[in-house]
Coordinates of C-alpha atoms in Angstrom, one line a residue:
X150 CA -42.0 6.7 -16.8
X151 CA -41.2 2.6 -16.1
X152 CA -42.2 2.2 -12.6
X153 CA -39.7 0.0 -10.4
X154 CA -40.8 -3.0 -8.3
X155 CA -40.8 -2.8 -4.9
X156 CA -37.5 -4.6 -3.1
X157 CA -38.3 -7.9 -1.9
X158 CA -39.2 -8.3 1.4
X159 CA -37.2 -7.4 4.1
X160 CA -34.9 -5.3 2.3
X161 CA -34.8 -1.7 2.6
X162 CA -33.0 0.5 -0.5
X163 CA -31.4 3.8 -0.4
X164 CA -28.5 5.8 -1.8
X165 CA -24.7 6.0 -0.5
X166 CA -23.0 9.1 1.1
X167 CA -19.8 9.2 2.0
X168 CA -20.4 7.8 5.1
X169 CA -20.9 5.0 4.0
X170 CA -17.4 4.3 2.6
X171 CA -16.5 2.2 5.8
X172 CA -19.6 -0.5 5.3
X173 CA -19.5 -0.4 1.4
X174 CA -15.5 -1.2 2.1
X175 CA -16.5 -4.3 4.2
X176 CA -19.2 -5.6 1.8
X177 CA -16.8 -5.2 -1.2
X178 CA -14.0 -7.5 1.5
X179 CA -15.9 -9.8 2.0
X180 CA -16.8 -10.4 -1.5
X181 CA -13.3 -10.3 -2.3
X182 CA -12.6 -13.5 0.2
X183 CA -14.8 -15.7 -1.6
X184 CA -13.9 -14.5 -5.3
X185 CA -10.2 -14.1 -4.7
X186 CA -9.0 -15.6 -1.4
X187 CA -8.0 -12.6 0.7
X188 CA -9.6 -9.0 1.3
X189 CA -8.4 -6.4 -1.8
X190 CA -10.5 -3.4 -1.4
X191 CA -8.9 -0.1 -0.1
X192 CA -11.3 2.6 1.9
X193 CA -9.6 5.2 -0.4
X194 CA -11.4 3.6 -3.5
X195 CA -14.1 3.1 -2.1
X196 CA -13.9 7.1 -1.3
X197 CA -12.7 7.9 -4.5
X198 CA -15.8 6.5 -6.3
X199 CA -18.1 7.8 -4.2
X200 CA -17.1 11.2 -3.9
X201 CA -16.0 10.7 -8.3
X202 CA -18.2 14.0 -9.7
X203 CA -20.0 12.4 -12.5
X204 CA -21.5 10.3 -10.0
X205 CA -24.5 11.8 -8.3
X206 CA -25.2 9.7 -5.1
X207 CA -29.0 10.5 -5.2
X208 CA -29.3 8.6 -8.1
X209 CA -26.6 6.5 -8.8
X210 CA -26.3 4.8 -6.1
X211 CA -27.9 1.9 -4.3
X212 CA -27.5 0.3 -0.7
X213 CA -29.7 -2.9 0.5
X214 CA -30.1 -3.6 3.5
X215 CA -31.6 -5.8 5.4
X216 CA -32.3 -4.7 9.0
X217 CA -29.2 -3.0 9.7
X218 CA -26.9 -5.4 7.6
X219 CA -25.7 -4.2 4.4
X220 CA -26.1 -7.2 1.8
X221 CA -25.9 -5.5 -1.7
X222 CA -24.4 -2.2 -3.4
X223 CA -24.6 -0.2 -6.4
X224 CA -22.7 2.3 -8.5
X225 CA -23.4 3.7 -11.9
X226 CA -21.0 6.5 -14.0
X227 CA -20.9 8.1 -17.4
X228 CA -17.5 8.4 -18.6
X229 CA -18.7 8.9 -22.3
X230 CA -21.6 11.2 -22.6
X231 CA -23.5 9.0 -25.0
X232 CA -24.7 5.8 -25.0
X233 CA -21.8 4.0 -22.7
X234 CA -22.7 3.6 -19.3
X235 CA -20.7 2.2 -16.4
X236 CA -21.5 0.1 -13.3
X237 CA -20.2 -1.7 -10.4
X238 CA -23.0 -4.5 -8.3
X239 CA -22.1 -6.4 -5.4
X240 CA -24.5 -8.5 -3.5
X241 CA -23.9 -11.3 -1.5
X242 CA -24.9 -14.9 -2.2
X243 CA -27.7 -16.0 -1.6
X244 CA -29.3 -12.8 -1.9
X245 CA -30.9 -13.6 -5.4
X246 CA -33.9 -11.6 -4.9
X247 CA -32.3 -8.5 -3.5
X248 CA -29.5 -9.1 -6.5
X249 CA -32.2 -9.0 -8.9
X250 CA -34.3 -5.8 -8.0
X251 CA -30.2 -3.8 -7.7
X252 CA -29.9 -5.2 -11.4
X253 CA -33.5 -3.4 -11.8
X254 CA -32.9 -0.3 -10.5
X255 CA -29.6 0.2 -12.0
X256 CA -30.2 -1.2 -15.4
X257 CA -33.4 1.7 -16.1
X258 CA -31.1 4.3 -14.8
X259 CA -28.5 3.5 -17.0
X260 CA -31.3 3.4 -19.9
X261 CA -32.4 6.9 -18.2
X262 CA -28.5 8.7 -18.2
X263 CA -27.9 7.4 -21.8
X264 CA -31.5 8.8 -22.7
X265 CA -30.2 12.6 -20.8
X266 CA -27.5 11.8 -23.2
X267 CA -29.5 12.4 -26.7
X268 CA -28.5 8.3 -27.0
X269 CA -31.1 6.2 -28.7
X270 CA -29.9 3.5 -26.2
X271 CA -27.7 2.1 -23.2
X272 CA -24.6 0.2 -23.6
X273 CA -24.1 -1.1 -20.1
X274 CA -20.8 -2.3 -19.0
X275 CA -19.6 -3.8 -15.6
X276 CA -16.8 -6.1 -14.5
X277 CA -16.8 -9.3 -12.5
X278 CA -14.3 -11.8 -11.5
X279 CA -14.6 -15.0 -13.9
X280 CA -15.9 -17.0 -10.8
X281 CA -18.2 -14.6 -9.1
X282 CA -20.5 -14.5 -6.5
X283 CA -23.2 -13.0 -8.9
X284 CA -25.4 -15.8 -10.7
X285 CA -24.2 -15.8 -14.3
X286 CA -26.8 -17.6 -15.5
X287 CA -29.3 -15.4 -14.2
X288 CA -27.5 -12.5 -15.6
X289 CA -27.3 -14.6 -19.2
X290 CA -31.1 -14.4 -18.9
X291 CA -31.3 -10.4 -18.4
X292 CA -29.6 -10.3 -21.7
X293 CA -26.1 -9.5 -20.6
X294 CA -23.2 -11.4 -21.9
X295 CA -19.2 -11.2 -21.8
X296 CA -17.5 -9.4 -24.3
X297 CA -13.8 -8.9 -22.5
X298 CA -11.3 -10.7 -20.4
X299 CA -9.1 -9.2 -18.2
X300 CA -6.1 -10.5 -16.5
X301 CA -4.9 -9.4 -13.3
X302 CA -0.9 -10.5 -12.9
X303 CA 1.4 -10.2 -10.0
X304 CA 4.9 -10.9 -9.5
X305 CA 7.0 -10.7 -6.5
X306 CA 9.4 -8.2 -5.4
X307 CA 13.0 -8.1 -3.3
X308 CA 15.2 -5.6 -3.3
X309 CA 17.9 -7.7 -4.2
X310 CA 16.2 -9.4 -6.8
X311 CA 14.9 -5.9 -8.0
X312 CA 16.9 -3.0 -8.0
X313 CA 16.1 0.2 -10.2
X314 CA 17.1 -0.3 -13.7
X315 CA 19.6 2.3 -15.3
X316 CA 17.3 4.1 -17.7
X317 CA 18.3 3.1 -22.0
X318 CA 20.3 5.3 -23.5
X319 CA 18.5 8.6 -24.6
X320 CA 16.2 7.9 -22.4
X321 CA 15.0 10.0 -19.1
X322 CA 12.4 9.1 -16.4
X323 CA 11.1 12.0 -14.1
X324 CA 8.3 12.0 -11.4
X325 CA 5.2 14.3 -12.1
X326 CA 6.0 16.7 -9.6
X327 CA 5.3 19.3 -11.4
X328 CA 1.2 20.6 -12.9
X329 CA 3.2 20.7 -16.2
X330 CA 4.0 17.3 -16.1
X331 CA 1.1 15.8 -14.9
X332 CA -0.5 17.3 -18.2
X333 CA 2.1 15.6 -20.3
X334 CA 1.2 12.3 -18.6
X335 CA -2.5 12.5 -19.1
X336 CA -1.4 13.3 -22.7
X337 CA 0.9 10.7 -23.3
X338 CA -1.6 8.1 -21.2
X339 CA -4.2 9.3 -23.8
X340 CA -2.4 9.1 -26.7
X341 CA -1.6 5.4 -25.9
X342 CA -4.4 4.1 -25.2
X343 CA -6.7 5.6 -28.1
X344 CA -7.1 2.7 -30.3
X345 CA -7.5 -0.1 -27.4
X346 CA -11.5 -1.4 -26.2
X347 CA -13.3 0.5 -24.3
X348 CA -11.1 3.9 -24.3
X349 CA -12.7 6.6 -23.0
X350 CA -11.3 9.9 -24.2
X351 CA -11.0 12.3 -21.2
X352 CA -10.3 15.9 -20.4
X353 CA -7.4 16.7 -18.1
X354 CA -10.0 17.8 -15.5
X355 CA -12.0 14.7 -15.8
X356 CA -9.1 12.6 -15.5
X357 CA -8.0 14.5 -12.4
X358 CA -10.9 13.6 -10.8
X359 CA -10.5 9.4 -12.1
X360 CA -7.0 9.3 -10.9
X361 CA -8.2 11.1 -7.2
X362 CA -5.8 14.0 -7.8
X363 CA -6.0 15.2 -3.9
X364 CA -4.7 12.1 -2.9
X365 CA -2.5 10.7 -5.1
X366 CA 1.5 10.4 -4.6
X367 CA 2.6 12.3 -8.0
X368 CA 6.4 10.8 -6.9
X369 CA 5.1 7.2 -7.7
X370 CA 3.7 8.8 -11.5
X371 CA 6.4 8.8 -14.1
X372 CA 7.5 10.3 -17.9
X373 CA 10.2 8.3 -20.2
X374 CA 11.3 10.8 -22.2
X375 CA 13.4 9.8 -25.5
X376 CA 15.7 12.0 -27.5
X377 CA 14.3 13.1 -30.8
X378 CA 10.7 12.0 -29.6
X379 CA 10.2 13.6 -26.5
X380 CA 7.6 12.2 -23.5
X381 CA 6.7 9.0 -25.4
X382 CA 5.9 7.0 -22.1
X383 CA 4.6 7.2 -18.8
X384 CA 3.6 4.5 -15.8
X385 CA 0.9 5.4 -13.1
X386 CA 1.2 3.6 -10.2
X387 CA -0.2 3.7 -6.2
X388 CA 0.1 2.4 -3.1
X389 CA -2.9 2.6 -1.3
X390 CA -3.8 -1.7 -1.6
X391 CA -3.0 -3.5 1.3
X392 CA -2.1 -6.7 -1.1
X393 CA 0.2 -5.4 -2.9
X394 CA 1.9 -2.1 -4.6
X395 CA -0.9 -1.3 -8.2
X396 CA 0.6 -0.1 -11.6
X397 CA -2.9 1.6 -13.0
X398 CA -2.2 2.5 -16.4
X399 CA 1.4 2.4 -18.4
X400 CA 1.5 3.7 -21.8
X401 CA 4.1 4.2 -24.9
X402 CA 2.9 6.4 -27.5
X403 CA 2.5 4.3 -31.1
X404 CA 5.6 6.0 -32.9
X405 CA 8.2 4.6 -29.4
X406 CA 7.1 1.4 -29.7
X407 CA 9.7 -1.4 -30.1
X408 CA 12.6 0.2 -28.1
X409 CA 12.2 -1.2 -24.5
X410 CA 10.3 1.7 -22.8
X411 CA 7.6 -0.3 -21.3
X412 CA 9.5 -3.2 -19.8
X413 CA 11.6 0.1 -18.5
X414 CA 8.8 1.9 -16.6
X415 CA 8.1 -1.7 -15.5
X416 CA 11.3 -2.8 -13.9
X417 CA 11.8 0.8 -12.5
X418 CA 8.2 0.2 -10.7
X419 CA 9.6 -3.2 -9.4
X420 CA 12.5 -2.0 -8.4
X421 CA 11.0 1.7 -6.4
X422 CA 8.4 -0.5 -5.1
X423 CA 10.7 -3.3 -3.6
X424 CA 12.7 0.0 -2.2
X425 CA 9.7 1.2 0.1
X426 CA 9.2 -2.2 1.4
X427 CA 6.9 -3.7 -1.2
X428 CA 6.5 -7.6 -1.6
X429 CA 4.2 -7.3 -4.5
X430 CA 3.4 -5.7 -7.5
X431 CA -0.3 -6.1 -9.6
X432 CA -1.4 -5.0 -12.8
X433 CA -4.5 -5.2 -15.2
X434 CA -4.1 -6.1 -18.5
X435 CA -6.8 -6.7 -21.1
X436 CA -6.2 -10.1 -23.2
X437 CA -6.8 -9.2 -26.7
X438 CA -4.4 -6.1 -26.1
X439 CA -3.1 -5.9 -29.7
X440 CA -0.2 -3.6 -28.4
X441 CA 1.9 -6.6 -27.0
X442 CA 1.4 -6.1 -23.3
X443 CA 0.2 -9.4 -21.8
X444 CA 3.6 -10.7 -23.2
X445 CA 5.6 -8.1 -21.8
X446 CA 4.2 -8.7 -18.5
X447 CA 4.7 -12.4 -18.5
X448 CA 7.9 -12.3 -19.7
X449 CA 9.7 -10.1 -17.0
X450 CA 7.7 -12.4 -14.5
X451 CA 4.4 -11.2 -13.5
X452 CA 1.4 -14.4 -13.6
X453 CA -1.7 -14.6 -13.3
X454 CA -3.5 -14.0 -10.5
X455 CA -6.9 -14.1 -11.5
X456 CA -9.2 -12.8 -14.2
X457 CA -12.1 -10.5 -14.9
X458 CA -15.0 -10.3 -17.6
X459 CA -16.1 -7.5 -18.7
X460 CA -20.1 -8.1 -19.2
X461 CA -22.4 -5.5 -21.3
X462 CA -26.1 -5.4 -21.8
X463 CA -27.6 -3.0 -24.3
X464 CA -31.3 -1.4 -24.1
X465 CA -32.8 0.5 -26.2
X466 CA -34.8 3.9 -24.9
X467 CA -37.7 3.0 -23.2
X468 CA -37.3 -0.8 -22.2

């Protein structure tokens, strides 16, 4: 068994509960502010993550503190059941030491879960804003490096400028309502997003639990459905940021490609979104999507924002 170093002087280490939520929240804000320019970080992911059940707390989570002010956090998951392992790190500048001994802790139990796994190693990935408050260059020397980029685009929204479109013809949108439809979006959501980096296959159940199925609005979810096809699209969107409304995932099966859909599910987003009083509307897209998507964003108006790198370190069982 590798035995960990102690944390640095001064800092104290133990794992989240959900009681947490509120400090973790603030942490990840103020980080936000120097990354991004304004505070992006809703309690209700911050809950969602913590309570997600692949993650368990005792172990896969870190605080630091030091006294009674929270200066670093960590979270680790395991979507894949192999050798891919998830994480999220936040520490606050200045805080190289304490940042160092999180990247410690978390880097051996991801070697450790992907191990549980049968995995003869741990593919480690975890996000950060292209100007972070994390030292790259320190990170560069732990033998991670970037292998994605990731643009987040926002456009704004009126509702005169942005009215709900008129669906194509043969095409119908409907809300997931209904448990019936919520399968057909995981399905369809699945289906179109099997060939891009870094998918993830996932059961209904499992994506339940990534979507925060208790508290999502299932009226803000929705299903294009095309004659002859059948469901060949759906948009999953929220409205729990305070920035701005969030489209999470939109998705047209290969076989509907070509005939609008997307930019559809987009504009009717806009325009529902402008409707309830929304100013805003974000999105993730990943830049070497071959499917066309950065393009269809830019081109009915949403720009950058700013961008994220997704970073991966791999280690083999017992390093």
């Amino acid at each position: 068994m590798t035995t960990l170093p102690s944390p640095p002087a001064g800092i104290t280490v133990r794992p989240a509960t959900l009681d947490d939520a509120a400090a973790v929240c603030a942490l990840l804000n103020e980080i936000d502010l120097l990354e991004i320019g304004r505070a992006d970080t809703s309690l209700t992911e911050v809950e969602a993550d913590l309570r997600h059940p692949e993650v368990d707390l005792g172990r896969d989570s870190w605080l630091l503190l030091d006294g009674g002010r929270l200066v670093g956090y960590g979270l680790l998951w395991d979507d894949s059941g192999h050798e891919r392992i998830d994480m999220d790190q936040y520490t606050l500048p200045g805080r190289e030491q304490a940042a160092g001994h999180l990247f410690d802790l978390m880097e051996a139990r991801a070697v450790q879960r992907a191990a549980l796994n049968g995995a003869p190693r741990a593919v480690v990935h975890m996000h950060l804003n292209t100007t972070p408050t994390t030292d790259v260059d320190a990170l560069r020397g732990r033998g991670w490096h970037p292998v994605r980029r990731y643009n987040v685009l926002t456009r704004p929204l009126s509702p005169a400028a942005d009215p709900v479109p008129a669906p194509p013809p043969g095409v119908t949108l409907r809300p997931c309502s209904a448990e019936e439809d919520r399968r057909r979006a995981h399905a369809v959501l699945q289906a179109s997003f099997a060939d891009h980096f870094d998918f993830q296959p996932r059961t209904y159940e499992q994506w339940l639990d990534d979507v925060d199925a208790d508290r999502a609005d299932w009226s803000l979810v929705w299903i294009a459905h095309v004659d002859g096809i059948g469901d060949a699209a759906a948009v999953r969107t929220h409205d729990n940021r305070a920035s701005s409304g969030w489209i999470g995932n939109l998705g047209v099966v290969r076989e509907a490609r070509g005939r609008g859909l997307g930019g559809h599910l987009l504009r009717h987003a806009f325009g529902h979104y402008a409707a309830l009083g929304r100013d805003r509307m974000g999105l993730g897209v990943d830049t070497d999507n071959s499917s066309g998507a950065l393009a269809l964003y830019e081109s009915h108006g949403m720009t950058l924002d700013f961008a994220v790198d997704t970073w991966e370190l791999t280690r083999t069982a017992g390093s």
